[in-house]
Tab-separated table of C-alpha atoms and ligand atoms in Angstrom:
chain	number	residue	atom	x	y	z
A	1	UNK	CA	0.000	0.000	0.000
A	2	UNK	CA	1.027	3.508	0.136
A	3	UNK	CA	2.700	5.161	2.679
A	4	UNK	CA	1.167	8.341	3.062
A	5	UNK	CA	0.337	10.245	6.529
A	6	UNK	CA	-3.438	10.316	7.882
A	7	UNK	CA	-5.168	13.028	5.666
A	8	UNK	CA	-6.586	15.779	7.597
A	9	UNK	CA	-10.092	16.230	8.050
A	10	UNK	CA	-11.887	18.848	5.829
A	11	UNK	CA	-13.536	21.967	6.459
A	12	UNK	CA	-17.363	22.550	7.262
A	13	UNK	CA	-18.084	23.106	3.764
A	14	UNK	CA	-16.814	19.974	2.046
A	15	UNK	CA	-18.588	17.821	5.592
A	16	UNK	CA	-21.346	19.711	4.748
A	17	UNK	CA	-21.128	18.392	0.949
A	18	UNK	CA	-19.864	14.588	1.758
A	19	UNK	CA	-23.129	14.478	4.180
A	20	UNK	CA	-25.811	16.004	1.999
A	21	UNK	CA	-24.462	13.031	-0.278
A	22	UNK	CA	-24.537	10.396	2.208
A	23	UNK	CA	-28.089	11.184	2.718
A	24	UNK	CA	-29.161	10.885	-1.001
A	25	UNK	CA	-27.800	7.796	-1.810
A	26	UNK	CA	-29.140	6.804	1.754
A	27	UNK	CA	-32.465	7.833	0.275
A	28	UNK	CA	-32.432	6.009	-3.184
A	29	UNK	CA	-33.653	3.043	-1.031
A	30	UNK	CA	-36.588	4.414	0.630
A	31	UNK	CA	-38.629	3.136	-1.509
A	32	UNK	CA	-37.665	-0.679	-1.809
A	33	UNK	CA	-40.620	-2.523	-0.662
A	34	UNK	CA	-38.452	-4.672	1.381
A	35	UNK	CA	-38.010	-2.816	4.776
A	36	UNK	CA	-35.507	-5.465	5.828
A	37	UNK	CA	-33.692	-4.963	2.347
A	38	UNK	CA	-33.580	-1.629	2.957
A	39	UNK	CA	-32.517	-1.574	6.190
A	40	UNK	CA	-29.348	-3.601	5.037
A	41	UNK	CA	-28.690	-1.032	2.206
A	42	UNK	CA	-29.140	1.831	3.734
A	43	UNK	CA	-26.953	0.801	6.787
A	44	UNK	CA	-24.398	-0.433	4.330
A	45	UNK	CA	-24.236	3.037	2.869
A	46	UNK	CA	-23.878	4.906	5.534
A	47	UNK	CA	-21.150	2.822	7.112
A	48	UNK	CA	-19.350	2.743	3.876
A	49	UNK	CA	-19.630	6.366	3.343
A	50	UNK	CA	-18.459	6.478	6.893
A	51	UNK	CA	-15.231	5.175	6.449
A	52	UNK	CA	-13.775	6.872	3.140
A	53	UNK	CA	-14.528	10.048	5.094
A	54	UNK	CA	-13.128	9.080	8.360
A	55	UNK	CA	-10.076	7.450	6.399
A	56	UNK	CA	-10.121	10.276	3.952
A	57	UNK	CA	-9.828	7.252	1.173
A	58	UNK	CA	-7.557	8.336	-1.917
A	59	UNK	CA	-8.926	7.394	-5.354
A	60	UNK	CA	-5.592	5.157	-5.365
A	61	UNK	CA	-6.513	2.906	-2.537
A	62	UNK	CA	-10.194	2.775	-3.758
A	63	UNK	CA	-9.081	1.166	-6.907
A	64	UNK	CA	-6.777	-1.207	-5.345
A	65	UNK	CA	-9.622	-2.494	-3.118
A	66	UNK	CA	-11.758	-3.372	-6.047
A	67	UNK	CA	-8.407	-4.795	-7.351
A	68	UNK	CA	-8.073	-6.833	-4.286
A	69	UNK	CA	-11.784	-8.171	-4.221
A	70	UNK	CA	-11.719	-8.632	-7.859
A	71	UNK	CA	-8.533	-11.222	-6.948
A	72	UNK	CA	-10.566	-12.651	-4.686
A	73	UNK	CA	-13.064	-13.342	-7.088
A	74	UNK	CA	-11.073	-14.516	-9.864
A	75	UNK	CA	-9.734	-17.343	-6.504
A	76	UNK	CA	-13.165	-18.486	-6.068
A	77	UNK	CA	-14.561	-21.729	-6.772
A	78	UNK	CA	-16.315	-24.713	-5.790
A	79	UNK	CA	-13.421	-25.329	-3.753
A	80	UNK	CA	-12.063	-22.340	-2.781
A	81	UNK	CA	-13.720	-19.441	-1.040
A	82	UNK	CA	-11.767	-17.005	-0.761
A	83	UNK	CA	-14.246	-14.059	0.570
A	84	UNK	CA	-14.967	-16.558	3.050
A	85	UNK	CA	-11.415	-16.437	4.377
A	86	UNK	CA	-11.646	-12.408	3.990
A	87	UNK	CA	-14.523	-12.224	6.263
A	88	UNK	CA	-12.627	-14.820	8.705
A	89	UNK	CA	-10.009	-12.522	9.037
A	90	UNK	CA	-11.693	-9.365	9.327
A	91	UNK	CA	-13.920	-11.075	12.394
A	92	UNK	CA	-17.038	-10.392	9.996
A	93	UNK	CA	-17.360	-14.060	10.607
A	94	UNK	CA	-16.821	-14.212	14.426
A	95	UNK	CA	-18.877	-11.119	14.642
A	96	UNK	CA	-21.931	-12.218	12.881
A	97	UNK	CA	-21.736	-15.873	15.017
A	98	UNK	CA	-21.367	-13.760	18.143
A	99	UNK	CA	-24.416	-11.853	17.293
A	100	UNK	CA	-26.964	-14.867	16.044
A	101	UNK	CA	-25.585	-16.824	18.831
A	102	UNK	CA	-26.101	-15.095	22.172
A	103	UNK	CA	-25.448	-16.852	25.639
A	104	UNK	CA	-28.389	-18.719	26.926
A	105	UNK	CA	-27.617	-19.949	30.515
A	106	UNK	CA	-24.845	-22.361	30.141
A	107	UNK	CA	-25.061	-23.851	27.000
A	108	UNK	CA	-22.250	-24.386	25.115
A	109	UNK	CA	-20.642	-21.412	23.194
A	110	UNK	CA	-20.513	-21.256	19.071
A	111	UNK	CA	-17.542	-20.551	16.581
A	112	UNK	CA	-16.545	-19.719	13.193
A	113	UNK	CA	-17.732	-22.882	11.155
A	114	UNK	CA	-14.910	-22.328	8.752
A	115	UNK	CA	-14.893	-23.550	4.768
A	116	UNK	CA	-14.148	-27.478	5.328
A	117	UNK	CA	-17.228	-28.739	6.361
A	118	UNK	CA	-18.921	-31.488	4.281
A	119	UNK	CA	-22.800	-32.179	4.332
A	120	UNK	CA	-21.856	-36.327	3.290
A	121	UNK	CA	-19.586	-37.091	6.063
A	122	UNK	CA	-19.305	-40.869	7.025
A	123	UNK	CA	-21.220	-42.475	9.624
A	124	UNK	CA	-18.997	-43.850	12.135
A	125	UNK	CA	-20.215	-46.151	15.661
A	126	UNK	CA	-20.166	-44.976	18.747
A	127	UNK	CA	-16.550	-45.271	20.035
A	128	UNK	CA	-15.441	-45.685	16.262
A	129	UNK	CA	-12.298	-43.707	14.656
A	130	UNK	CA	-13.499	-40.513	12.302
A	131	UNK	CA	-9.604	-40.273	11.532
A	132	UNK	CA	-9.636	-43.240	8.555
A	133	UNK	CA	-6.320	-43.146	8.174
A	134	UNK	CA	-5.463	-39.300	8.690
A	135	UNK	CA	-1.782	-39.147	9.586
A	136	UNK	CA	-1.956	-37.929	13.855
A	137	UNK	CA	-1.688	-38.883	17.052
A	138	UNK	CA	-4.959	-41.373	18.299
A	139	UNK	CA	-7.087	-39.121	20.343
A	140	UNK	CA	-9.868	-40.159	22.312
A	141	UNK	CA	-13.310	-37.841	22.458
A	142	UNK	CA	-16.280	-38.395	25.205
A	143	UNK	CA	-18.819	-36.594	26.532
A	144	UNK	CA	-22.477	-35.965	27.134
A	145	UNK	CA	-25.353	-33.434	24.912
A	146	UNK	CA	-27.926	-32.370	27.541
A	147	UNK	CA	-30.171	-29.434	27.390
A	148	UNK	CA	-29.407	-26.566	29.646
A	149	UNK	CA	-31.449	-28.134	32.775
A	150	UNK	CA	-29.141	-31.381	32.042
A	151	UNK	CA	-31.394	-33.286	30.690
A	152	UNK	CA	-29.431	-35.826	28.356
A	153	UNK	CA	-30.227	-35.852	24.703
A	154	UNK	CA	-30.673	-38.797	22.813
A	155	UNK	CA	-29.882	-39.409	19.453
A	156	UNK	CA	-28.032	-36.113	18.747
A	157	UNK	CA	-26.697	-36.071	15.353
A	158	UNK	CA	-23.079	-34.962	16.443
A	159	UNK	CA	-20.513	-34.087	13.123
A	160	UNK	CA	-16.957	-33.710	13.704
A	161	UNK	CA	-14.071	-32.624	11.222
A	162	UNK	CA	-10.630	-31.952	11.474
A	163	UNK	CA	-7.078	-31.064	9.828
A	164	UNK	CA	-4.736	-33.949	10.147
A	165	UNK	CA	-0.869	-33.265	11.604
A	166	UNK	CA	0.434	-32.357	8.134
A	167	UNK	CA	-2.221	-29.338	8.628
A	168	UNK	CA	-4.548	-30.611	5.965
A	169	UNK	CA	-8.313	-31.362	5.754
A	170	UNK	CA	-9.205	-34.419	3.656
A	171	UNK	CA	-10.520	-32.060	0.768
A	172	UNK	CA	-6.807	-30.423	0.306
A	173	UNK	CA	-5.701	-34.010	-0.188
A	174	UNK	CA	-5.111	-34.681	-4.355
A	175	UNK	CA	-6.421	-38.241	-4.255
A	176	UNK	CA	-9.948	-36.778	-2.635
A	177	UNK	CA	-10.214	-39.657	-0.491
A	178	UNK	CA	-12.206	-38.896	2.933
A	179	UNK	CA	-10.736	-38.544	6.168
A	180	UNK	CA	-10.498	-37.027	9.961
A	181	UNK	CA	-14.305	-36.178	9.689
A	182	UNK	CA	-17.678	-38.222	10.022
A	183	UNK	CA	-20.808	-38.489	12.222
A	184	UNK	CA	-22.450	-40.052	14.993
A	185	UNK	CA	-25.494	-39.873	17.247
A	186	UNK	CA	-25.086	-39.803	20.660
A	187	UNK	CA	-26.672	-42.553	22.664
A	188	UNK	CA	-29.902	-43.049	25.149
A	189	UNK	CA	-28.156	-41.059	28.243
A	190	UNK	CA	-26.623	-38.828	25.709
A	191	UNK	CA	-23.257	-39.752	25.950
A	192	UNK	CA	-20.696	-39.808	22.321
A	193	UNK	CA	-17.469	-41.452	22.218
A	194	UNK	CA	-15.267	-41.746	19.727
A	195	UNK	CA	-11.601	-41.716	18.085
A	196	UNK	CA	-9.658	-39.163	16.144
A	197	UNK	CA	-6.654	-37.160	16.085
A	198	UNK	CA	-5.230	-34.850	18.516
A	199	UNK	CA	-5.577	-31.388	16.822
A	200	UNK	CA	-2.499	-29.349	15.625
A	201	UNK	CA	-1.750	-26.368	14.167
A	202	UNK	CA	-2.403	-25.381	10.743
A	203	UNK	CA	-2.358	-22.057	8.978
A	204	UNK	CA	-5.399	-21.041	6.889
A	205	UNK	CA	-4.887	-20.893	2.644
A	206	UNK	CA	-2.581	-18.265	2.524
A	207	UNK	CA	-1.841	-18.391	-1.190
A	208	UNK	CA	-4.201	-15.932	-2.180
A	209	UNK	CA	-4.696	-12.134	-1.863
A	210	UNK	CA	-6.135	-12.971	1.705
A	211	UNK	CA	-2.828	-14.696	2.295
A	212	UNK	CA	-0.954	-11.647	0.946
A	213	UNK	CA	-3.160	-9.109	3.045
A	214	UNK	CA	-2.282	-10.867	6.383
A	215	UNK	CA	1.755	-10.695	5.436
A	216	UNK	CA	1.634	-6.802	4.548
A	217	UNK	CA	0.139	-6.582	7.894
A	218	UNK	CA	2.392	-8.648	9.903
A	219	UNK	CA	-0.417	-10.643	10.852
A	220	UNK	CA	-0.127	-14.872	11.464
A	221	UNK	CA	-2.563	-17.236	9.026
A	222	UNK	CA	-1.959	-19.412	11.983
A	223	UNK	CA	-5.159	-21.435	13.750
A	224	UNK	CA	-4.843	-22.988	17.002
A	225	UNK	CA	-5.397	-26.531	17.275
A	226	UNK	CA	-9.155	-27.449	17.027
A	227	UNK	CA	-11.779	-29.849	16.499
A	228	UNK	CA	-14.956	-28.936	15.045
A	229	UNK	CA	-18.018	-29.911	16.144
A	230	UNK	CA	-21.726	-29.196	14.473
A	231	UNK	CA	-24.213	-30.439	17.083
A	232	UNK	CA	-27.718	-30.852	16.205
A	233	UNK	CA	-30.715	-31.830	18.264
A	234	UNK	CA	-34.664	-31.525	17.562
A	235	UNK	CA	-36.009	-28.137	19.534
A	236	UNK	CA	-32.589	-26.999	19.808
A	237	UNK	CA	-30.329	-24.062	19.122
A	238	UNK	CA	-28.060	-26.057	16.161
A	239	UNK	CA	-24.113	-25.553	17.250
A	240	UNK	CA	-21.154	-24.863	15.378
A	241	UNK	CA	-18.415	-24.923	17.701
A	242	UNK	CA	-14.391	-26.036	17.979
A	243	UNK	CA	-12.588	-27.407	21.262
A	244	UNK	CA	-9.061	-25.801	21.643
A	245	UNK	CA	-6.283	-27.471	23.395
A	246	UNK	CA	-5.180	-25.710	26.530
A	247	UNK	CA	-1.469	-24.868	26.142
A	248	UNK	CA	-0.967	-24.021	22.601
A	249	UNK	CA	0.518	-21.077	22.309
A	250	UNK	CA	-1.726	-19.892	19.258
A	251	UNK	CA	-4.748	-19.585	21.385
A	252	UNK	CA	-4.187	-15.825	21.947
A	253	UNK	CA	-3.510	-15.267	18.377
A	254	UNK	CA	-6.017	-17.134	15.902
A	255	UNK	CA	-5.728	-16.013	12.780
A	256	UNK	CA	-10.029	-15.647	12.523
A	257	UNK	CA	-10.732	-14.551	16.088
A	258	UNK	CA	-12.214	-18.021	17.161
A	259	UNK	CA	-11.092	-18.640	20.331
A	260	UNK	CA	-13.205	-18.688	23.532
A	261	UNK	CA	-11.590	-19.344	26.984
A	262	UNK	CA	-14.940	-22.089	28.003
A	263	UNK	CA	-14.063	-24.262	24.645
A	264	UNK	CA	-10.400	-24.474	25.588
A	265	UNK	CA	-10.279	-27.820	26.800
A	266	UNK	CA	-7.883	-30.662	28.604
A	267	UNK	CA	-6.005	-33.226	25.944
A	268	UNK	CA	-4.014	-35.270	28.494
A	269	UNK	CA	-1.208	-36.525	26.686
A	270	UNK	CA	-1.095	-40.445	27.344
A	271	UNK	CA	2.156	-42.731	27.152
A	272	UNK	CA	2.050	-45.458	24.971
A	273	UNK	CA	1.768	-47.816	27.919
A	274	UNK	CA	-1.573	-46.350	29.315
A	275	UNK	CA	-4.164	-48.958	28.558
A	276	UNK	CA	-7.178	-46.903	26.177
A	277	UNK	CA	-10.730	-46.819	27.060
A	278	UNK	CA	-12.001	-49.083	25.009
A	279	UNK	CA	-8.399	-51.643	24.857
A	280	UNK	CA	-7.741	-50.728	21.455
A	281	UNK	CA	-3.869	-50.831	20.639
A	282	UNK	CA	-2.276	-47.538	19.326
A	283	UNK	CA	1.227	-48.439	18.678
A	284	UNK	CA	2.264	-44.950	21.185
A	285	UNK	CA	1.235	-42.210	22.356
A	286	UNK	CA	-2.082	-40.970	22.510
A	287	UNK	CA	-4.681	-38.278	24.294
A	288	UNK	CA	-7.787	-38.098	25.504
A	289	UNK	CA	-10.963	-35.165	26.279
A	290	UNK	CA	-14.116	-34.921	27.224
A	291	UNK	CA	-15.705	-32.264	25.920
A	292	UNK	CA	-19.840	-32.012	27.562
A	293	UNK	CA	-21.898	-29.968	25.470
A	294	UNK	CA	-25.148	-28.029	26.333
A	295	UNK	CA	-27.647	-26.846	23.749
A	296	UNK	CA	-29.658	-23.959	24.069
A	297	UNK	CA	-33.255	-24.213	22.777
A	298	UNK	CA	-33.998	-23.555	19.302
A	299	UNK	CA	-36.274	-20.759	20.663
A	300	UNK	CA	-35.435	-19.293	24.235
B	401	LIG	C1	-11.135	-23.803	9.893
B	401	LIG	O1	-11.053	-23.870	11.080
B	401	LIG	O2	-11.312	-24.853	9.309
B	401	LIG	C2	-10.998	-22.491	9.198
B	401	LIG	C3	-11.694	-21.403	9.684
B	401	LIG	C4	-11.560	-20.190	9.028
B	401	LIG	C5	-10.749	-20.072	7.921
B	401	LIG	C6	-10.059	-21.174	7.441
B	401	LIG	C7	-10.179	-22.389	8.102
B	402	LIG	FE1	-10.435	-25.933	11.188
């Protein structure tokens, strides 16, 4: 970008003339029939208009925005979104979870959902392994879905996805083959259990303009270590969600602002020797977490 100093602000006369402009293109939507429509326009206007005055926007940097989103575009496809990843890092995403997901008593608290979920995950048993062959340490997942009086739910359709310890989802992989990601339901007491890997860090695509922005800035495409979660129950608030793993040292610095201090949770680090839940062999170390999840209602 360029380097020039802050722009002073104007005088009364030119507010006077950015304002009365404001307020007309403001007005061009007063008469969309849509009041939600043109709530979101006219709001969008005014905020825009806010910032190239505040800013004092040159006509340079305007047209390398539009250059930068038109990159962006030109990125996009069925498998890679790259205005997703803009809003990620701007906390657009974070933001507009934060606001659709407000806290209801103690239920569990919602995250950035990120671009690699898949609807078609596997099905996978209770206590089976969602990591199909993922390269990463065996970790092993339990816990309980109640409602927010603690009622256990049964038959929660629980999805969970992950990046293996090369810092890859399955749908980076060439040979498209699935992996570290699948479903289950949890059971009559509403208790899941199941294998996967113990969650590393991995930086977000960072090949891209998006990639490009966060270097000019200084900023990290680093994620901590997470698991995701989508947890869905009848007459329930659906949750997107991650558990973090207490002690990595990216947890203060996500690279899209998802980190909250209640889904930071315990991976005890196991020795080989340590016999696993359920007496399956894993060759050496592994980890284990319980992660109990509370859903709010769908309407409180
Ligand atoms: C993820 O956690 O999968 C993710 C979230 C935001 C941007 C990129 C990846
Ligand atoms: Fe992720």
């Amino acid at each position: 970008m360029t380097t020039q100093p802050p722009r002073p602000a104007p005088g009364p006369e030119q507010q006077e003339r950015e304002a009365e402009l404001v307020d007309r293109v403001a007005a061009s939507f007063d008469s969309c029939p849509d009041p939600r429509l043109r709530q979101l326009m006219s709001g969008l206007v005014r905020h825009l208009h806010a910032y190239i005055r505040e800013v004092r926007l040159t006509e340079e940097e305007w047209n390398r925005a539009i250059d930068f989103l038109t990159r962006c575009g030109h990125l996009t496809d069925d498998r890679r979104q790259e205005f997703i990843l803009l809003s990620d890092v701007l906390g657009a995403s974070m933001q507009t979870v934060t606001v659709n997901n407000e806290a209801y008593d103690d239920a569990t608290e919602a995250t950035v959902f990120g671009p690699f979920f898949v609807a078609d995950s596997p099905a996978v048993p209770l206590g089976g392994d969602i990591a199909a062959g993922a390269p990463g340490e065996p970790c092993w997942v339990e816990g309980t879905v109640t409602d927010s009086a603690g009622t256990p739910l049964a038959g929660a359709r629980i999805e969970v996805w992950e990046a293996d310890e090369t810092g890859h989802y399955d749908v980076q992989y060439d040979d498209h083959r699935t992996a570290a990601r699948g479903h289950l339901f949890s059971d009559s007491q509403g208790r899941f259990r199941f294998w996967a890997v113990t969650p590393t860090p991995y930086p977000i695509p960072h090949d891209g303009p998006v990639g490009k922005l966060l270097e000019s800035v200084g900023r990290s495409p680093m994620r901590a270590s997470h698991l995701h979660f989508k947890v869905a129950h009848e007459g329930c608030r659906t949750l997107v969600t991650h558990i973090f793993v207490r002690g990595d040292e990216l947890l203060d610095s996500d690279a899209v602002f998802g980190v909250k201090e209640s889904l930071v949770k315990d991976f005890e680090r196991q020795p080989a020797d340590v016999p696993t839940p359920d007496g399956r062999s894993t060759q050496g170390p592994w980890s284990r977490v319980r992660f109990d999840i509370v859903l709010a209602p769908a309407q409180p």
